Short mmCIF file of C-alpha atoms in Angstrom, two decimals:
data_model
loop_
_atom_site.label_atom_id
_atom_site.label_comp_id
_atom_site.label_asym_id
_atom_site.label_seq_id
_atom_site.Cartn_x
_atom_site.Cartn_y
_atom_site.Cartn_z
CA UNK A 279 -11.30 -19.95 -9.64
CA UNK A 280 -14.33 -17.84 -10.32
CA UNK A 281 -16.16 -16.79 -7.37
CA UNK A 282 -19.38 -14.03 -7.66
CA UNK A 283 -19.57 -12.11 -4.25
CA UNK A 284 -22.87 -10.55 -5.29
CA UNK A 285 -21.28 -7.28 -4.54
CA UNK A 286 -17.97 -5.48 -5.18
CA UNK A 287 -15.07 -5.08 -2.84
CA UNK A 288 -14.69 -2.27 -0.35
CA UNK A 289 -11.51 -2.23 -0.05
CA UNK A 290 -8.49 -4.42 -1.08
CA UNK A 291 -8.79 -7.78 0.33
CA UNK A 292 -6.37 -9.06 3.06
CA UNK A 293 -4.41 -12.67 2.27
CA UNK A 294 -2.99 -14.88 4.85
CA UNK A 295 -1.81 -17.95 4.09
CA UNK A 296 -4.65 -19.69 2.30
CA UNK A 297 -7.52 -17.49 2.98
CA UNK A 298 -8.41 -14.18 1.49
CA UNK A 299 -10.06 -11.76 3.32
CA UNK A 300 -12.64 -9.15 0.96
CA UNK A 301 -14.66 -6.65 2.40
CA UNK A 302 -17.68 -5.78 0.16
CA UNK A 303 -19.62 -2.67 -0.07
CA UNK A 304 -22.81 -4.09 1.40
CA UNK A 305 -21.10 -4.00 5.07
CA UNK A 306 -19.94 -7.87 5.08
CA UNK A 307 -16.48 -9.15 5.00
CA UNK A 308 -16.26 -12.40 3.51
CA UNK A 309 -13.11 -15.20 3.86
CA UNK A 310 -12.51 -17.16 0.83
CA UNK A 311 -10.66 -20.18 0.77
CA UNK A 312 -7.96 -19.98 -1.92
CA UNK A 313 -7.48 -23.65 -2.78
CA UNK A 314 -11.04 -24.15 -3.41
CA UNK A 315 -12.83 -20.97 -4.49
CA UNK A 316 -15.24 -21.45 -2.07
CA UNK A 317 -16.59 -18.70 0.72
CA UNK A 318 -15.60 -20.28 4.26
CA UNK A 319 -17.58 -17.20 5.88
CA UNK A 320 -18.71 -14.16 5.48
CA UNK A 321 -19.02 -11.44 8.71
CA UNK A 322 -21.24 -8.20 9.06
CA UNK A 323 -18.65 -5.54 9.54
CA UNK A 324 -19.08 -2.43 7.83
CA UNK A 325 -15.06 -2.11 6.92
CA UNK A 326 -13.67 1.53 6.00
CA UNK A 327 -10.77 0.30 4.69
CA UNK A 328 -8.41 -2.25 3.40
CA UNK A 329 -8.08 -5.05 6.16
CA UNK A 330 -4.65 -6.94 7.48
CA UNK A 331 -3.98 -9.77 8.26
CA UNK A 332 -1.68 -12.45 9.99
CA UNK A 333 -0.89 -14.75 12.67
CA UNK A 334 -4.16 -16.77 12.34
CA UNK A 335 -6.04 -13.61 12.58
CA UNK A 336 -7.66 -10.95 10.31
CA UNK A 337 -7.77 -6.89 11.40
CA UNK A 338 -11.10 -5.16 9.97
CA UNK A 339 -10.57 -1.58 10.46
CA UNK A 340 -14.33 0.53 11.26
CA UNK A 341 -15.47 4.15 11.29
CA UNK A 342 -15.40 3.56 15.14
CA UNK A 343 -12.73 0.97 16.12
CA UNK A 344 -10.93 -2.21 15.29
CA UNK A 345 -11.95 -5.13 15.18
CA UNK A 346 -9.67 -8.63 15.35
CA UNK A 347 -11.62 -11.94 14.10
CA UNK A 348 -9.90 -15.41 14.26
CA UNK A 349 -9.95 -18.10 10.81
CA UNK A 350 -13.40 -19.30 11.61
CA UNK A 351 -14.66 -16.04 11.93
CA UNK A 352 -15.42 -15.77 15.42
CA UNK A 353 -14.27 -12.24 16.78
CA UNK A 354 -10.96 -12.65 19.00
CA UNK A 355 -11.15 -9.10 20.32
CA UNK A 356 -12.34 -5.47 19.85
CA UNK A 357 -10.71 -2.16 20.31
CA UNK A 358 -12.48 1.53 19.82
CA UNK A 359 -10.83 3.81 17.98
CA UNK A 360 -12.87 7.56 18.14
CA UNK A 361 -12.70 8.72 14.50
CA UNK A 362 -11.25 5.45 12.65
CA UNK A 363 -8.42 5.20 10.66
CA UNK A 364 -6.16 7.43 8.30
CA UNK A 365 -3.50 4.65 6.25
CA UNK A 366 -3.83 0.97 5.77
CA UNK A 367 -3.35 -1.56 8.88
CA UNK A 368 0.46 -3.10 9.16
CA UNK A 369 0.70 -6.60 11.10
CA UNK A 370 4.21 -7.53 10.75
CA UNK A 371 5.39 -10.29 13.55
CA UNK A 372 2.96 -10.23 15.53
CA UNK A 373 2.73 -6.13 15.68
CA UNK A 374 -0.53 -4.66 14.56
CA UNK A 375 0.35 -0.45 13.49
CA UNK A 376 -2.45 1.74 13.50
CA UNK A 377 -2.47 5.30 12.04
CA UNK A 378 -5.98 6.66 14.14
CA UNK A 379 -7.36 9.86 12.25
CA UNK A 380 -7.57 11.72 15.66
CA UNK A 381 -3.57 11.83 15.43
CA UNK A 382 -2.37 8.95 17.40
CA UNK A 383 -0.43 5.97 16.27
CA UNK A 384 -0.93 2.86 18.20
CA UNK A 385 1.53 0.14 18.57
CA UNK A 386 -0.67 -3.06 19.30
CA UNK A 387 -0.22 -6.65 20.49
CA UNK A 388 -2.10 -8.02 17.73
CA UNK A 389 -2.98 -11.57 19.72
CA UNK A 390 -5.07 -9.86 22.25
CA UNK A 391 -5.19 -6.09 21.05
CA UNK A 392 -3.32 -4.66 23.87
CA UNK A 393 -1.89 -1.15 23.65
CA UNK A 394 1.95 -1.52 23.87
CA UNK A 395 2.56 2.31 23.14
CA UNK A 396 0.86 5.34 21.36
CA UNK A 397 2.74 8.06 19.74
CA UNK A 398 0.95 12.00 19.19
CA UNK A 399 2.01 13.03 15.25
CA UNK A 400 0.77 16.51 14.20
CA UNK A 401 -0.20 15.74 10.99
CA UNK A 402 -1.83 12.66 9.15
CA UNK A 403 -0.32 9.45 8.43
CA UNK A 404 -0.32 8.80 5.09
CA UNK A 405 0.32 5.73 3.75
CA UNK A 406 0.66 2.17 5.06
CA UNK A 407 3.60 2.45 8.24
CA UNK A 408 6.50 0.46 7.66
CA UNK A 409 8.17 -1.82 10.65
CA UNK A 410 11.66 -3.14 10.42
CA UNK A 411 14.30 -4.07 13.43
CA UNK A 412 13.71 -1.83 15.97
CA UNK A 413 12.23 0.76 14.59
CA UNK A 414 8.60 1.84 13.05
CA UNK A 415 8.10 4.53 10.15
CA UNK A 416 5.28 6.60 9.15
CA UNK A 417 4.67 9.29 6.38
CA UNK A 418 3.07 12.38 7.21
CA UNK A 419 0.90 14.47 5.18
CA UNK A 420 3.10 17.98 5.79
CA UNK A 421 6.24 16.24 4.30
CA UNK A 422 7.95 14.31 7.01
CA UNK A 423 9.05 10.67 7.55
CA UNK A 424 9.38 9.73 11.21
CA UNK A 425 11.10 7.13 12.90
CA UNK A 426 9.66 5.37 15.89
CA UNK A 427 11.54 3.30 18.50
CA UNK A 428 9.56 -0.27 18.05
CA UNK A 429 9.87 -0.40 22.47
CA UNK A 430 8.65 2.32 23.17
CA UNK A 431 7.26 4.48 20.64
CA UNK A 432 9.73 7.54 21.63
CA UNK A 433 10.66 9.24 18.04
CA UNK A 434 13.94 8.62 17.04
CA UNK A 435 14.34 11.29 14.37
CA UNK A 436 12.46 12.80 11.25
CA UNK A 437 13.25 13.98 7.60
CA UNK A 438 11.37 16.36 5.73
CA UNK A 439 11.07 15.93 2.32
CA UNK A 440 9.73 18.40 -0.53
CA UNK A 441 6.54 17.25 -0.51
CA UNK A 442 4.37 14.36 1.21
CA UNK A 443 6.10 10.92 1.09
CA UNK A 444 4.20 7.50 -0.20
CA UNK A 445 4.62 4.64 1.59
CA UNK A 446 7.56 3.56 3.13
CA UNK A 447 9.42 0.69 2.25
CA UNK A 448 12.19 -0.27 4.93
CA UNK A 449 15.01 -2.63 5.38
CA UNK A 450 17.60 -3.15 8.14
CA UNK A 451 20.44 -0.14 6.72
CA UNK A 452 18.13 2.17 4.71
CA UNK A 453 14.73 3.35 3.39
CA UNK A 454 13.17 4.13 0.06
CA UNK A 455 10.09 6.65 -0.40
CA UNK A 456 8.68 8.40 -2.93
CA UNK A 457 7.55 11.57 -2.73
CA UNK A 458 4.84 14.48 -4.25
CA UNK A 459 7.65 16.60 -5.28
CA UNK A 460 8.48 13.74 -7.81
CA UNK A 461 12.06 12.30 -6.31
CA UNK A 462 12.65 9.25 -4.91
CA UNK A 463 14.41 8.83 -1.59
CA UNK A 464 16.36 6.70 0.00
CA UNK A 465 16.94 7.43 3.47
CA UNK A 466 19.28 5.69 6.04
CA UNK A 467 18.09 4.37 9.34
CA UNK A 468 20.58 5.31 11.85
CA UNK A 469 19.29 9.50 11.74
CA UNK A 470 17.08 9.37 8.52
CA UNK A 471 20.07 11.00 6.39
CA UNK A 472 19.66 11.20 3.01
CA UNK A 473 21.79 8.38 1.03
CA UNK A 474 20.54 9.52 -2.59
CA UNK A 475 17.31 10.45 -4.22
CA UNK A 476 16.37 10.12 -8.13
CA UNK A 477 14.16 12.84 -10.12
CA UNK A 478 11.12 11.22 -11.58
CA UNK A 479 8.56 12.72 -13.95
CA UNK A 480 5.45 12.55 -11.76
CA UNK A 481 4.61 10.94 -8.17
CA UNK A 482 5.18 7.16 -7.68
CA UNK A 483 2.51 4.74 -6.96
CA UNK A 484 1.88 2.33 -4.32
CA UNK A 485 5.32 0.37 -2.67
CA UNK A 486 8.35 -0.11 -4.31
CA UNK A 487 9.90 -3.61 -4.43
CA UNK A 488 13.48 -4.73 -4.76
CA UNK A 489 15.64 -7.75 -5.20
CA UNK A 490 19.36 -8.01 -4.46
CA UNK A 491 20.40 -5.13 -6.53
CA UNK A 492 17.68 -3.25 -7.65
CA UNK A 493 14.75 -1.35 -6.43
CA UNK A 494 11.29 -1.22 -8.87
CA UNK A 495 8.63 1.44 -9.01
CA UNK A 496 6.29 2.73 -11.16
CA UNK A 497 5.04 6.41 -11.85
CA UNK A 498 2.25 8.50 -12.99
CA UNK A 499 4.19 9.29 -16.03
CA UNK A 500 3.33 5.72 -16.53
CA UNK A 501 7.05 4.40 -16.44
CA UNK A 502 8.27 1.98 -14.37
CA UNK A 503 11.54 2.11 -13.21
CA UNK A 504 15.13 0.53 -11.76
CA UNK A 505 17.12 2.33 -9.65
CA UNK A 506 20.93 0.53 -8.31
CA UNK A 507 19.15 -0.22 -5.12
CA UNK A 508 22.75 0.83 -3.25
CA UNK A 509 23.84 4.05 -5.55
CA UNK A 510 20.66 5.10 -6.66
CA UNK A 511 21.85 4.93 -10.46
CA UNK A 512 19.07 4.26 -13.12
CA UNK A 513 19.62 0.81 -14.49
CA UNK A 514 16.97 0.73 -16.69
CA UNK A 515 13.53 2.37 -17.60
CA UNK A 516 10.12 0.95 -19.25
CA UNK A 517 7.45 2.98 -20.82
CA UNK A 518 3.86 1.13 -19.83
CA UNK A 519 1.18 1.57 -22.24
CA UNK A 520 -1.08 2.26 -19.09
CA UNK A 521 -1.76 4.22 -16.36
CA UNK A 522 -0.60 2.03 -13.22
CA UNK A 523 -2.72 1.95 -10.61
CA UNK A 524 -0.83 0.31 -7.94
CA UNK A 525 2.79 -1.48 -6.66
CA UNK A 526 4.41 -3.52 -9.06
CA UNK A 527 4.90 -7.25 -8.03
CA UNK A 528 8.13 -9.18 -8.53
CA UNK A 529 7.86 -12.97 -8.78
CA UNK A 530 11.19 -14.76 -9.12
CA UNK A 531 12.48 -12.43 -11.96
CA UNK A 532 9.11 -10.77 -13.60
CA UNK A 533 7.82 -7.76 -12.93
CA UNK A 534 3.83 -7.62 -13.35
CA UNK A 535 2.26 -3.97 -12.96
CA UNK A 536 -1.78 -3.31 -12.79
CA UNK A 537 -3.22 -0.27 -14.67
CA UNK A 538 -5.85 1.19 -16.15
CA UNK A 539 -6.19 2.01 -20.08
CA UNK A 540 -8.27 3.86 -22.09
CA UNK A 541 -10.61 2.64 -24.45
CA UNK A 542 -12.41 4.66 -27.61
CA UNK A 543 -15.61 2.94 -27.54
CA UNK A 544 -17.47 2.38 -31.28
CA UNK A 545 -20.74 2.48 -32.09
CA UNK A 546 -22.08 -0.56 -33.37
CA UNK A 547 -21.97 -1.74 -37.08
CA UNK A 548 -24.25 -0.98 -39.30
CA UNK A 549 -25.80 2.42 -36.80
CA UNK A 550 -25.54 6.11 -37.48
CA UNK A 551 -22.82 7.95 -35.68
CA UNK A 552 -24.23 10.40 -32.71
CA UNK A 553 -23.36 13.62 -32.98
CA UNK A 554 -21.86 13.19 -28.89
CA UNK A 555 -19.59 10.51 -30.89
CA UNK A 556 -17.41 13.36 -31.49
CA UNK A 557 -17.01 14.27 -27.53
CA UNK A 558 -14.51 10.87 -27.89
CA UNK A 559 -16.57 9.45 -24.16
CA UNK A 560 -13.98 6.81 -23.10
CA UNK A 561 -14.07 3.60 -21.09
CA UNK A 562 -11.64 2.31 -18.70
CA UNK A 563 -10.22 -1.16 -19.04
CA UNK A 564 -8.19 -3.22 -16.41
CA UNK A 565 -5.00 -4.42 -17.81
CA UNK A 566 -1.81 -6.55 -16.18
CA UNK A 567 1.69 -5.71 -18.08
CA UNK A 568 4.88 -7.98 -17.48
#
């Protein structure tokens, strides 16, 4: 399908089930319905980032709070956050994690937007949090990864890494992160020890993904990458001829990365060349690689 919005997206947009959720610049968030192209509703929120969503339910994060809005659009519940928000919403299970800009994390009942727990961190979250099992994980700007108890919110223990870790992607025995100082972790649960880490030729993009025995990721030296998911050995490595601009996505047993490549523009047939021409002024163009 082919649907104009009459304005482009704020943010990414938030999918649940058969609905996508897009926030657009001009302060409305709009639900599409995937099956049929067609615009089920559209909201006035200004959103300041990417929205979440789950559980019948869609999360529209606001310079000044939270706001939770049910499939028909109608607004479930609201919750003020001073300041807004520093990382992406997580809504895993019917948790809503909330990194708040004026340093708290908030642990939320995402049905009714109750306040199970909030946790103090001393520097900003960066990145989406990651919830698996019992515990919660968040990335701070100065370099540390901290684990949460999912109960209570008590910190269980923290690693700091050599520069400020990416998002976090967790499982049951073991994390993997990427970092500024261009390794990539992997971390294990139980006190955050380090299992291995791989040395990569710039800073990783978006979320890694994994199968049974690998883990994926791309790079700003525009290679993507698989690492033995258990031993951290490099299985294999694939120049792009892009610049990725976000997580790669594994369906079944392809790997499809998003980037951005350069163009040299021409000037049309038949005209005289300016003397800018020379200055090389390129375009960007969207392109999908698998």
């Amino acid at each position: 399908h082919r649907l104009p919005l009459g304005a482009s997206p704020a943010a990414p947009a938030a999918l649940d089930g058969e609905m996508a959720y897009v926030p657009l610049r001009t302060g409305k968030l709009v639900a599409v319905d995937l099956a049929t192209g067609r615009v089920r509703w559209t909201a006035d929120l200004a959103v300041s980032a990417a929205p979440a969503a789950g559980g019948g339910l869609v999360f529209v994060p606001q310079s000044d709070g939270l706001a939770a809005l049910a499939a028909d659009g109608s607004r479930r519940w609201q919750l003020p956050v001073a300041g807004g928000f520093s990382a992406p919403l997580l809504w895993t299970g019917g948790w809503l994690i909330a990194a708040a800009n004026n340093g708290d994390v908030l642990c939320l009942r995402a049905s009714d937007g109750h306040i199970v727990w909030t946790a103090r961190v001393t520097s900003p979250v960066h990145g989406r949090p990651a919830l698996t099992a019992d515990r919660v994980y968040v990335s701070l700007e100065d370099g540390r990864v901290v684990s949460h108890d999912l109960a209570t919110g008590a910190a269980v223990w923290e690693q700091t890494l050599g520069g400020t870790p990416g998002p976090v992607l967790a499982l049951d025995d073991r994390i993997f992160v990427g970092s500024a100082d261009k390794f990539f972790y992997c971390l294990d649960v139980d006190g955050g020890k380090r299992k291995w880490r791989w040395r990569m030729g710039a800073g990783i993009i978006g979320l890694p993904v994994l199968d049974d025995q690998h883990v994926y990721f791309v790079a700003l030296d525009n290679v993507l990458r698989a690492l033995h998911r258990w031993n951290g050995s490099q299985r294999w490595k694939q120049g792009l001829p892009v610049r990725p601009s976000g997580s790669p996505l594994l369906a079944g047993s392809i790997l499809y990365v998003a980037g951005v490549a350069a163009e040299l523009g021409r000037p049309p047939a038949g005209s005289q060349r300016p003397r800018s021409w020379d200055r090389r002024r390129n375009s960007r163009a969207q392109s999908w690689i698998c």
